[in-house]
Coordinates of C-alpha atoms in Angstrom, one line a residue:
Chain A
M1 CA -0.2 74.6 38.9
T2 CA 2.4 77.1 37.9
A3 CA 5.3 74.7 38.2
T4 CA 7.8 75.3 35.5
T5 CA 9.3 72.0 34.9
A6 CA 9.8 72.0 31.1
P7 CA 12.8 70.2 29.7
S8 CA 13.8 72.3 26.8
A9 CA 16.2 70.0 25.1
H10 CA 13.7 68.8 22.5
R11 CA 13.6 72.3 21.0
A12 CA 17.1 71.7 19.7
L13 CA 15.7 68.7 17.8
P14 CA 16.9 68.9 14.2
T15 CA 14.0 69.2 11.9
G16 CA 15.5 67.6 8.8
Q17 CA 12.4 67.8 6.6
R18 CA 11.7 71.5 6.3
S19 CA 9.1 70.9 3.7
R20 CA 6.9 68.7 5.9
E21 CA 7.3 71.2 8.7
R22 CA 6.0 73.9 6.4
S23 CA 3.2 71.9 4.8
P24 CA -0.2 73.8 4.6
G25 CA -1.7 71.6 7.3
A26 CA 1.2 72.2 9.7
T27 CA 1.2 75.9 9.0
L28 CA -2.6 76.1 9.7
F29 CA -2.1 74.2 12.9
L30 CA 0.6 76.7 14.1
V31 CA -1.7 79.6 13.1
L32 CA -4.5 78.0 15.2
L33 CA -2.1 77.7 18.2
W34 CA -1.1 81.4 17.8
A35 CA -4.8 82.3 17.6
S36 CA -5.6 80.6 20.9
L37 CA -2.8 82.6 22.6
L38 CA -4.1 85.7 20.9
V39 CA -7.6 85.3 22.4
A40 CA -6.2 85.4 25.9
F41 CA -3.9 88.4 25.2
A42 CA -6.4 90.4 23.1
T43 CA -9.0 90.0 25.8
L44 CA -6.5 91.2 28.5
V45 CA -5.6 94.2 26.4
T46 CA -9.3 95.0 25.5
L47 CA -10.3 94.7 29.1
L48 CA -7.6 97.1 30.3
V49 CA -8.2 99.6 27.5
S50 CA -12.0 99.5 27.7
T51 CA -12.0 99.9 31.5
V52 CA -9.5 102.8 31.3
V53 CA -11.7 104.5 28.6
E54 CA -14.8 104.0 30.6
A55 CA -13.2 105.4 33.7
G56 CA -12.4 108.6 31.9
D57 CA -11.5 111.5 34.1
R58 CA -12.6 109.7 37.3
L59 CA -9.1 108.3 37.5
G60 CA -7.7 110.8 39.9
P61 CA -6.7 111.4 43.5
T62 CA -10.3 112.1 44.6
L63 CA -10.9 108.4 44.1
L64 CA -8.6 107.7 47.0
T65 CA -9.5 110.6 49.2
E66 CA -13.3 110.9 49.1
Y67 CA -16.0 108.8 50.8
P68 CA -18.8 107.1 48.9
S69 CA -21.7 109.4 48.2
S70 CA -25.1 109.2 46.6
R71 CA -23.8 111.8 44.0
P72 CA -21.3 110.0 41.8
E73 CA -19.3 113.2 40.9
E74 CA -18.3 113.5 44.6
A75 CA -17.9 109.9 45.5
G76 CA -14.6 108.1 46.1
A77 CA -13.4 104.8 47.4
R78 CA -11.4 105.8 50.4
P79 CA -13.1 103.5 53.0
A80 CA -12.9 100.6 50.5
V81 CA -9.1 101.1 49.9
L82 CA -8.5 101.3 53.7
G83 CA -10.9 98.3 54.3
S84 CA -9.0 96.2 51.7
L85 CA -5.7 97.1 53.5
W86 CA -7.1 96.1 56.9
V87 CA -8.7 92.9 55.7
I88 CA -5.7 91.7 53.6
G89 CA -3.3 92.6 56.4
T90 CA -5.3 90.5 58.9
T91 CA -5.7 87.7 56.3
A92 CA -1.9 87.6 55.9
V93 CA -1.3 87.5 59.7
L94 CA -3.8 84.6 60.0
S95 CA -3.0 82.5 57.0
V96 CA 0.7 82.8 56.3
P97 CA 2.2 81.4 59.5
L98 CA -0.4 78.6 59.6
G99 CA 0.1 77.7 56.0
I100 CA 3.8 77.5 56.2
A101 CA 3.6 75.5 59.5
A102 CA 1.2 73.0 57.8
A103 CA 3.4 72.7 54.8
V104 CA 6.5 72.2 56.8
H105 CA 4.8 69.4 58.7
L106 CA 3.5 67.7 55.6
E107 CA 6.7 68.1 53.6
E108 CA 9.5 67.6 56.2
F109 CA 8.1 65.5 59.0
A110 CA 5.0 63.6 58.0
D111 CA 5.2 60.0 56.7
R112 CA 3.9 60.2 53.2
H113 CA 2.9 56.6 53.1
S114 CA 0.5 56.8 56.0
R115 CA -3.2 56.8 55.1
V116 CA -4.0 59.7 57.3
N117 CA -1.5 62.0 55.6
R118 CA -2.6 60.9 52.2
L119 CA -6.1 61.8 53.1
L120 CA -4.9 65.1 54.5
E121 CA -3.2 65.9 51.2
L122 CA -6.3 65.0 49.2
N123 CA -8.3 67.2 51.5
I124 CA -6.1 70.2 51.0
Q125 CA -6.1 69.8 47.2
N126 CA -9.8 69.6 47.2
L127 CA -10.2 72.6 49.5
S128 CA -8.1 74.6 47.1
A129 CA -10.7 74.1 44.4
I130 CA -13.9 74.6 46.4
P131 CA -15.8 77.7 45.2
S132 CA -14.9 80.8 47.1
I133 CA -18.5 81.6 48.0
I134 CA -18.7 78.4 50.0
Y135 CA -16.0 79.9 52.3
G136 CA -18.4 82.9 52.9
M137 CA -21.0 80.4 54.1
L138 CA -18.4 78.8 56.4
A139 CA -17.6 82.2 57.8
I140 CA -21.2 83.1 58.6
G141 CA -21.7 79.7 60.0
T142 CA -18.7 80.0 62.3
L143 CA -19.5 83.6 63.4
S144 CA -23.1 82.8 64.3
L145 CA -21.8 79.7 66.2
I146 CA -19.7 82.0 68.5
G147 CA -22.6 84.3 68.7
V148 CA -21.4 87.3 66.7
Q149 CA -24.4 89.4 65.7
N150 CA -22.9 91.9 63.3
K151 CA -21.0 89.8 60.8
N152 CA -19.6 92.6 58.7
I153 CA -16.4 93.0 60.7
V154 CA -12.8 93.0 59.5
I155 CA -11.9 89.9 61.4
G156 CA -14.8 88.0 59.9
G157 CA -13.8 88.9 56.4
A158 CA -10.2 88.1 57.1
L159 CA -11.2 84.7 58.5
A160 CA -13.1 83.8 55.4
L161 CA -10.3 84.9 53.1
A162 CA -7.6 83.3 55.2
L163 CA -9.4 79.9 55.1
L164 CA -9.8 80.4 51.3
I165 CA -6.1 81.0 50.6
L166 CA -4.7 78.6 53.2
P167 CA -4.7 75.6 50.8
V168 CA -3.0 77.7 48.1
I169 CA -0.2 78.8 50.5
I170 CA 0.2 75.2 51.8
I171 CA 0.5 73.8 48.3
S172 CA 3.0 76.4 47.0
T173 CA 5.1 76.3 50.2
R174 CA 5.4 72.5 49.8
E175 CA 6.6 73.0 46.2
A176 CA 9.2 75.5 47.4
L177 CA 10.4 73.1 50.1
R178 CA 10.5 70.2 47.7
A179 CA 12.8 72.2 45.5
V180 CA 15.5 72.5 48.2
P181 CA 18.0 69.7 47.4
R182 CA 18.4 66.9 49.9
E183 CA 22.2 67.5 50.1
Q184 CA 21.5 70.8 51.9
R185 CA 19.6 69.0 54.6
Q186 CA 22.1 66.1 54.8
A187 CA 25.0 68.6 55.3
S188 CA 23.2 70.2 58.1
L189 CA 22.3 67.0 59.8
A190 CA 25.8 65.7 59.4
L191 CA 27.1 68.8 61.3
G192 CA 24.9 67.6 64.2
A193 CA 21.9 69.9 63.8
T194 CA 18.6 68.5 64.9
E195 CA 15.8 68.1 62.3
L196 CA 14.1 71.2 63.5
Q197 CA 17.3 73.2 63.4
T198 CA 17.8 72.0 59.9
T199 CA 14.4 73.0 58.9
W200 CA 14.6 76.4 60.5
R201 CA 18.1 77.4 59.5
V202 CA 18.7 75.6 56.2
T203 CA 15.6 74.4 54.5
L204 CA 13.2 77.3 55.2
P205 CA 15.7 80.1 54.3
A206 CA 16.5 78.3 51.0
A207 CA 12.8 78.1 50.2
V208 CA 12.0 81.7 51.0
P209 CA 11.8 82.9 47.4
G210 CA 9.4 80.2 46.4
I211 CA 7.3 80.7 49.6
S212 CA 7.0 84.4 49.0
T213 CA 6.0 83.9 45.4
G214 CA 3.2 81.6 46.5
T215 CA 2.1 83.9 49.3
I216 CA 2.0 87.0 47.2
L217 CA -0.1 85.2 44.6
A218 CA -2.4 83.9 47.3
L219 CA -2.8 87.3 48.9
S220 CA -3.5 89.0 45.5
R221 CA -6.2 86.4 45.0
A222 CA -7.7 87.3 48.4
L223 CA -7.5 91.0 47.5
G224 CA -9.5 90.6 44.4
E225 CA -12.1 88.3 45.9
A226 CA -15.6 89.5 46.6
A227 CA -17.9 86.5 46.8
P228 CA -17.3 85.4 50.4
L229 CA -17.4 88.9 51.7
L230 CA -20.8 89.5 50.0
L231 CA -22.2 86.8 52.3
L232 CA -20.9 88.6 55.4
G233 CA -22.8 91.6 54.3
A234 CA -19.8 93.7 53.3
L235 CA -21.9 95.5 50.6
V236 CA -22.9 98.5 52.7
F237 CA -22.6 102.2 52.5
I238 CA -19.6 103.0 54.6
S239 CA -18.6 106.6 55.3
F240 CA -15.9 106.1 57.9
D241 CA -12.4 104.8 58.0
P242 CA -12.2 101.2 59.3
N243 CA -10.1 101.4 62.5
G244 CA -9.8 97.9 64.0
L245 CA -10.5 94.3 63.8
L246 CA -14.1 94.7 65.0
S247 CA -14.8 97.6 62.7
G248 CA -17.3 97.4 59.9
F249 CA -15.7 97.4 56.5
T250 CA -16.1 97.3 52.7
T251 CA -13.4 96.3 50.3
M252 CA -12.5 97.5 46.8
P253 CA -14.0 94.5 44.9
I254 CA -17.2 94.9 46.9
Q255 CA -17.3 98.6 46.3
I256 CA -16.9 98.0 42.5
F257 CA -19.7 95.4 42.6
G258 CA -21.9 97.9 44.4
W259 CA -21.2 100.6 41.9
T260 CA -21.7 98.2 39.0
N261 CA -25.2 97.6 40.2
S262 CA -26.2 101.2 40.2
P263 CA -28.0 102.3 37.0
Q264 CA -26.5 105.9 37.0
A265 CA -23.8 106.3 34.4
G266 CA -21.6 108.2 36.9
F267 CA -21.4 105.2 39.1
R268 CA -20.4 103.0 36.1
E269 CA -17.5 105.4 35.6
L270 CA -16.6 105.1 39.3
A271 CA -16.7 101.3 39.0
A272 CA -14.4 101.4 36.0
A273 CA -12.0 103.8 37.8
A274 CA -11.9 101.6 40.9
S275 CA -11.4 98.6 38.7
V276 CA -8.4 100.2 37.0
L277 CA -6.9 100.9 40.4
L278 CA -7.5 97.4 41.7
V279 CA -6.2 95.7 38.5
V280 CA -3.0 97.9 38.6
I281 CA -2.4 96.8 42.2
L282 CA -3.1 93.2 41.5
L283 CA -1.0 93.1 38.3
A284 CA 1.8 94.7 40.2
M285 CA 1.6 92.0 42.9
N286 CA 1.5 89.3 40.3
A287 CA 4.4 90.8 38.4
L288 CA 6.4 91.0 41.6
A289 CA 5.7 87.3 42.3
I290 CA 6.7 86.3 38.8
I291 CA 9.9 88.4 39.0
I292 CA 10.8 86.8 42.4
R293 CA 10.2 83.4 40.9
N294 CA 12.3 84.0 37.8
R295 CA 15.2 85.6 39.8
S296 CA 15.3 82.7 42.3
Q297 CA 15.4 79.9 39.8
R298 CA 18.6 78.8 41.3
R299 CA 20.5 75.8 39.9
W300 CA 21.9 73.8 42.8
Chain B
M1 CA 17.0 70.8 34.7
T2 CA 20.3 69.9 36.1
A3 CA 21.4 66.4 36.9
T4 CA 21.0 66.8 40.6
Q5 CA 17.4 67.9 40.3
D6 CA 16.7 64.8 38.3
L7 CA 18.4 62.6 40.9
R8 CA 16.4 64.2 43.7
S9 CA 13.1 63.6 42.0
G10 CA 14.1 60.1 41.0
P11 CA 12.2 57.1 42.2
A12 CA 14.3 56.6 45.3
A13 CA 13.5 60.0 46.7
Q14 CA 9.9 60.0 45.6
G15 CA 7.2 59.1 48.1
R16 CA 9.4 60.1 51.1
S17 CA 9.4 63.5 52.6
G18 CA 12.6 65.5 52.6
L19 CA 13.9 65.0 56.1
R20 CA 12.4 61.6 56.7
A21 CA 14.6 60.1 54.0
D22 CA 17.6 61.4 55.8
R23 CA 16.6 60.4 59.3
A24 CA 19.2 57.7 59.5
L25 CA 21.8 60.5 59.4
S26 CA 20.4 62.2 62.5
Q27 CA 22.0 60.7 65.6
V28 CA 20.7 63.4 67.9
R29 CA 17.9 62.6 70.3
P30 CA 14.9 64.9 69.9
R31 CA 15.0 67.8 72.4
R32 CA 12.0 68.6 74.6
G33 CA 11.1 71.9 72.9
E34 CA 11.3 70.2 69.6
T35 CA 8.5 67.8 70.3
A36 CA 6.2 70.8 71.2
V37 CA 7.0 72.5 67.9
R38 CA 6.4 69.3 66.0
L39 CA 3.0 69.0 67.6
L40 CA 2.2 72.6 66.7
L41 CA 3.2 72.0 63.1
R42 CA 1.0 68.9 63.1
A43 CA -1.9 70.8 64.5
A44 CA -1.6 73.4 61.7
A45 CA -1.8 70.6 59.1
A46 CA -4.7 69.0 60.9
L47 CA -6.6 72.3 60.7
S48 CA -7.5 71.7 57.1
V49 CA -9.6 68.8 58.2
L50 CA -11.3 71.1 60.6
I51 CA -12.0 73.5 57.8
T52 CA -13.7 70.8 55.7
A53 CA -15.7 69.6 58.7
G54 CA -16.7 73.2 59.3
I55 CA -17.8 73.6 55.7
V56 CA -19.9 70.5 55.8
V57 CA -21.5 71.3 59.2
S58 CA -22.2 74.9 58.4
L59 CA -23.9 73.9 55.1
L60 CA -25.6 70.8 56.4
V61 CA -27.3 72.1 59.5
P62 CA -29.3 74.8 57.8
A63 CA -29.8 72.6 54.7
I64 CA -31.4 69.9 56.9
G65 CA -33.8 72.5 58.2
F66 CA -34.7 73.4 54.7
F67 CA -35.2 69.8 53.6
Q68 CA -37.5 69.2 56.5
Q69 CA -39.9 71.6 54.9
V70 CA -39.2 71.0 51.2
P71 CA -38.9 67.5 50.0
V72 CA -35.5 66.7 48.3
V73 CA -37.3 65.3 45.2
E74 CA -39.3 68.6 44.8
F75 CA -36.0 70.5 45.2
L76 CA -34.1 68.5 42.6
T77 CA -36.8 68.1 40.0
G78 CA -38.9 71.3 40.3
T79 CA -38.7 73.7 37.4
R80 CA -39.8 76.9 39.2
W81 CA -37.5 78.7 41.5
A82 CA -39.3 81.4 43.5
P83 CA -38.3 81.2 47.1
Q84 CA -39.2 84.8 47.9
F85 CA -42.6 84.9 46.5
A86 CA -45.8 84.8 48.4
D87 CA -46.5 81.5 46.7
P88 CA -43.0 80.0 47.1
S89 CA -41.6 77.3 44.9
F90 CA -38.3 75.5 45.4
G91 CA -37.4 73.7 42.2
V92 CA -33.6 74.2 41.7
L93 CA -33.5 73.2 38.0
P94 CA -33.6 76.8 36.7
L95 CA -30.4 77.5 38.7
V96 CA -28.9 74.3 37.5
T97 CA -29.7 74.9 33.8
A98 CA -28.2 78.4 34.0
T99 CA -25.1 77.0 35.6
A100 CA -24.8 74.3 33.0
W101 CA -25.1 76.9 30.2
T102 CA -22.5 79.3 31.6
T103 CA -20.2 76.3 32.3
A104 CA -20.6 74.9 28.8
I105 CA -20.0 78.3 27.1
A106 CA -17.0 78.9 29.3
L107 CA -15.5 75.5 28.3
T108 CA -16.0 76.0 24.6
V109 CA -13.8 79.1 25.0
A110 CA -11.4 77.8 27.6
V111 CA -10.6 74.3 26.4
P112 CA -9.5 75.0 22.8
C113 CA -7.7 78.2 23.7
G114 CA -6.1 76.8 26.8
L115 CA -4.9 73.6 25.0
G116 CA -3.7 75.6 22.0
A117 CA -1.8 78.0 24.2
A118 CA -0.4 75.0 26.2
A119 CA 0.7 73.2 23.0
Y120 CA 2.4 76.3 21.7
L121 CA 4.2 76.9 24.9
A122 CA 5.3 73.3 25.4
E123 CA 6.1 72.2 21.9
Y124 CA 6.8 75.3 19.7
A125 CA 8.0 78.3 21.7
R126 CA 11.7 78.9 22.1
P127 CA 12.7 79.2 25.8
R128 CA 13.0 83.0 25.5
V129 CA 9.6 83.5 24.0
R130 CA 8.1 81.1 26.5
Q131 CA 9.7 83.0 29.4
V132 CA 7.8 86.1 28.3
L133 CA 4.5 84.5 27.2
K134 CA 3.8 82.3 30.1
P135 CA 3.9 85.0 32.8
V136 CA 1.7 87.3 30.6
L137 CA -0.8 84.5 30.3
E138 CA -0.6 84.1 34.1
L139 CA -1.4 87.7 34.5
L140 CA -4.8 87.0 33.1
A141 CA -5.4 84.9 36.1
G142 CA -4.6 87.9 38.3
V143 CA -7.5 90.0 37.1
P144 CA -10.2 90.0 39.8
T145 CA -13.5 88.4 38.8
V146 CA -15.4 91.5 39.7
V147 CA -13.5 93.3 37.0
F148 CA -14.2 90.5 34.5
G149 CA -17.9 90.8 35.4
F150 CA -17.9 94.5 34.8
F151 CA -16.1 93.9 31.5
A152 CA -18.8 91.4 30.5
L153 CA -21.6 93.8 31.4
S154 CA -20.1 97.0 30.0
F155 CA -18.2 95.8 27.0
V156 CA -18.9 92.2 25.8
G157 CA -22.7 92.4 26.1
P158 CA -23.0 95.7 24.1
A159 CA -20.4 94.4 21.6
L160 CA -22.4 91.2 21.0
R161 CA -25.5 93.3 20.5
D162 CA -24.1 96.2 18.4
R163 CA -21.2 94.6 16.5
L164 CA -22.3 91.0 16.0
G165 CA -26.1 91.7 15.9
I166 CA -26.8 89.0 18.5
D167 CA -30.1 89.7 20.3
V168 CA -28.9 89.8 23.9
G169 CA -30.3 92.0 26.7
T170 CA -28.3 93.9 29.2
F171 CA -27.8 90.6 31.1
S172 CA -27.1 87.4 29.3
I173 CA -25.8 84.0 29.9
L174 CA -23.7 84.3 26.7
A175 CA -21.7 87.3 27.7
A176 CA -21.0 86.0 31.2
G177 CA -20.0 82.6 29.8
L178 CA -17.7 83.9 27.2
V179 CA -15.8 86.1 29.7
M180 CA -15.7 83.3 32.2
G181 CA -14.1 81.2 29.5
V182 CA -11.3 83.6 29.1
M183 CA -10.9 83.8 32.8
I184 CA -10.4 80.0 32.9
I185 CA -7.9 79.8 30.0
P186 CA -4.8 80.2 32.3
T187 CA -6.0 77.4 34.5
V188 CA -6.4 75.0 31.6
A189 CA -3.3 76.2 29.9
S190 CA -1.0 76.0 32.9
L191 CA -2.0 72.5 34.0
S192 CA -2.0 71.0 30.5
E193 CA 1.3 72.6 29.7
D194 CA 2.8 70.9 32.7
A195 CA 1.3 67.6 31.5
M196 CA 2.7 68.1 28.0
S197 CA 6.1 69.1 29.2
A198 CA 6.3 66.0 31.4
V199 CA 6.1 63.8 28.3
P200 CA 9.5 62.3 27.9
N201 CA 11.7 63.6 25.1
A202 CA 12.4 60.1 23.8
L203 CA 8.8 59.9 22.6
R204 CA 9.3 63.1 20.5
E205 CA 12.6 62.0 19.2
A206 CA 11.1 58.6 18.2
S207 CA 8.3 60.4 16.4
A208 CA 10.7 62.7 14.6
A209 CA 12.9 59.7 13.6
L210 CA 9.8 58.2 11.9
G211 CA 9.6 61.3 9.8
S212 CA 6.7 63.1 11.6
N213 CA 6.7 66.9 11.7
R214 CA 6.0 68.9 14.8
M215 CA 2.3 69.0 14.3
Q216 CA 2.0 65.3 13.9
T217 CA 4.2 64.8 17.0
T218 CA 2.1 67.2 19.0
L219 CA -1.2 65.7 17.9
R220 CA -0.4 62.0 17.8
V221 CA 2.3 61.6 20.4
V222 CA 2.5 64.3 22.9
F223 CA -1.3 64.9 23.2
P224 CA -2.3 61.3 23.8
A225 CA 0.6 60.8 26.2
A226 CA -0.4 63.8 28.2
L227 CA -4.1 63.1 27.9
S228 CA -4.7 62.2 31.5
G229 CA -3.2 65.5 32.7
I230 CA -5.1 67.4 30.1
V231 CA -8.4 65.8 31.3
A232 CA -7.5 66.8 34.8
A233 CA -6.9 70.4 33.6
V234 CA -10.3 70.5 31.8
V235 CA -12.1 69.0 34.8
L236 CA -10.5 71.6 37.1
G237 CA -11.7 74.2 34.6
I238 CA -15.3 72.8 34.9
S239 CA -15.0 73.1 38.7
R240 CA -13.9 76.7 38.5
A241 CA -16.7 77.5 36.0
I242 CA -19.4 76.0 38.2
G243 CA -18.1 77.9 41.3
E244 CA -17.4 81.2 39.7
T245 CA -19.6 83.8 41.3
M246 CA -19.0 87.5 40.6
I247 CA -19.0 87.3 36.8
V248 CA -22.4 85.7 36.7
A249 CA -23.7 87.8 39.6
I250 CA -22.9 90.9 37.6
A251 CA -23.5 89.9 34.0
A252 CA -25.8 86.9 33.8
G253 CA -28.8 88.5 35.4
A254 CA -31.0 87.6 38.4
R255 CA -34.2 86.1 36.9
P256 CA -34.4 82.4 37.7
Q257 CA -35.8 80.7 34.6
M258 CA -35.2 77.5 32.7
V259 CA -32.5 78.5 30.3
T260 CA -32.9 77.1 26.8
D261 CA -31.0 79.7 24.9
P262 CA -27.7 81.4 25.8
T263 CA -29.0 84.9 24.9
M264 CA -31.5 84.7 27.8
E265 CA -30.7 86.0 31.2
G266 CA -30.7 83.6 34.1
A267 CA -29.6 83.1 37.7
T268 CA -26.9 80.5 38.3
M269 CA -26.5 78.7 41.6
T270 CA -23.7 81.0 42.7
G271 CA -25.5 84.0 41.3
F272 CA -28.5 83.2 43.3
I273 CA -26.4 82.8 46.5
A274 CA -24.7 86.2 45.9
R275 CA -28.0 88.0 45.2
M276 CA -29.8 86.4 48.1
A277 CA -27.0 87.4 50.4
L278 CA -27.6 91.0 49.5
G279 CA -31.2 90.8 50.7
D280 CA -32.1 90.9 54.4
S281 CA -33.6 87.6 55.0
R282 CA -34.0 86.6 58.7
V283 CA -31.5 84.1 60.1
G284 CA -33.4 80.8 60.5
S285 CA -36.2 81.6 58.0
L286 CA -36.9 79.2 55.2
E287 CA -35.7 81.9 52.8
Y288 CA -32.4 82.0 54.6
D289 CA -32.0 78.2 54.6
T290 CA -32.5 78.0 50.8
L291 CA -29.1 79.7 50.6
F292 CA -27.5 76.7 52.3
A293 CA -29.5 74.1 50.4
V294 CA -28.2 75.6 47.1
G295 CA -24.7 76.0 48.7
L296 CA -24.7 72.3 49.7
L297 CA -25.6 71.3 46.1
L298 CA -22.8 73.5 44.8
F299 CA -20.4 72.0 47.3
L300 CA -21.3 68.5 46.4
L301 CA -21.1 69.1 42.7
T302 CA -17.6 70.8 42.8
F303 CA -16.4 68.2 45.4
V304 CA -17.1 65.3 43.0
V305 CA -15.6 67.2 40.0
N306 CA -12.5 68.1 42.1
L307 CA -11.9 64.5 43.1
I308 CA -12.0 63.3 39.5
S309 CA -9.5 66.0 38.6
I310 CA -7.1 65.1 41.5
R311 CA -7.3 61.4 40.7
R312 CA -6.3 62.1 37.1
V313 CA -3.4 64.3 38.1
H314 CA -2.1 61.5 40.4
R315 CA -2.4 59.0 37.6
F316 CA -0.5 61.0 35.1
R317 CA 2.3 61.8 37.5
Q318 CA 2.8 58.1 38.1
E319 CA 3.2 57.3 34.5
Y320 CA 6.6 58.9 34.0

């Protein structure tokens, strides 16, 4: 989706007829194009500004150090921040190795012409576009199948999110592997390395920037996701630090959702403050991914 | 794009995976450990099938329980959705109309803006400008939907009411749909920009040689040539709009009613599932099973839409 494969040569195209290029119709068209970009950027800026304004003086260290409370002036999001860390950490451990392994199989070893593999690819593409809330239903289905009574546990949430982002990791890793030139593999094979040695020592290291870009984007998506966790019952009042895989949890998006639902204005402010915190973290992760991608656009 | 990259993605290399194409070069017999690793990799890839099967089973089993008590026809054609009332009714149409409205509103924002942004980035922007604008546009996709929902509730709704004088309540389909549209802009823009950039330069040059200006080239040459990819982008946007949960759960309201007017509040399919999950319905009860019936409908809808989109992408990739 974010592949940057634009040939830019046509921009050097000489535009001999300046007058036609500047005709009223053409100018209006260009203004419309600008306007459509402006909608996106103006909304982004308005969203950030209005949320910061609404958050007011709640943006402070108490947001990170205090536990939720029925009195908004004392409440903070400490368990939610820690819960997010636990859940995302576990999600990464579950999904990243699996996703990379699957991508390596599909890209390096699988026969792309076989019907089975084509179906596999179709399936992964489809999974990446299934609504996230469906993954919550999958998680509660799976957990009740293995007889777990209390579904609001870190490992349950991580399971739902890991399955949700697995297709995204697979697709972006495949793109990264595909960008490694064949000559690199051929050189390695010519030196007598086996196919697996080639993959492990040549192809994968060369694809690391692309893989990490995709992984960071996928994890940031998981970090901002609330819908699947709602189904697991993560919207509860938690006044302790989560401390393990079987511990109860809440996460920042869920906490924001909970506060958004409260009629008291104080909780609205808290929701805004937590939103600012979450957006800053996510934008930082996105920016990091974009920087890695731009830095690593290596010409072979 | 350098020459080597073009070579690599040329027709000879396409359709064969990286190593497989070079297998003739490898004279080494596979080692024992390697077979095991290969099997592990294959198992990881096969897991995706297991996930799909898991989704289908975990939705289907409770949904079958539901449909044993509520006829499918009643579910699909009923116009009253009240599963929790003493006098329950299970017509899913109120949820479907609300979803259709939010999706339609979202698309009227996302499609023109997304295509406009894509056309600017692919046809007009200098490489420098593009390098800045595209990542900023992608940042929009990084904002969590909970925050978009909060924005719709606390800013867009009041702004519609106070600034534009539109008679909306605290919750409205309109505010939720508009914000959802902005959320989908990057999806539509990114995919259709890829499609437009994939249009060969020769077509643009030919158009310019005939005396067209950039607008004419964009509208009459690039746009039709990239149409298949653009349709795929729009269809993927539809899929995301149908499945989006948090924005509608926060800003669209929770009252299931047949939506005839976007200023009304309404419960979408996803909104209902989210709200229902907050309640404490007993596992195995009819109430609980309704979740999965609606979930199954949602899954089937997005599944069909996704397949259309994936088909389209494949087709447009083959053209060039």
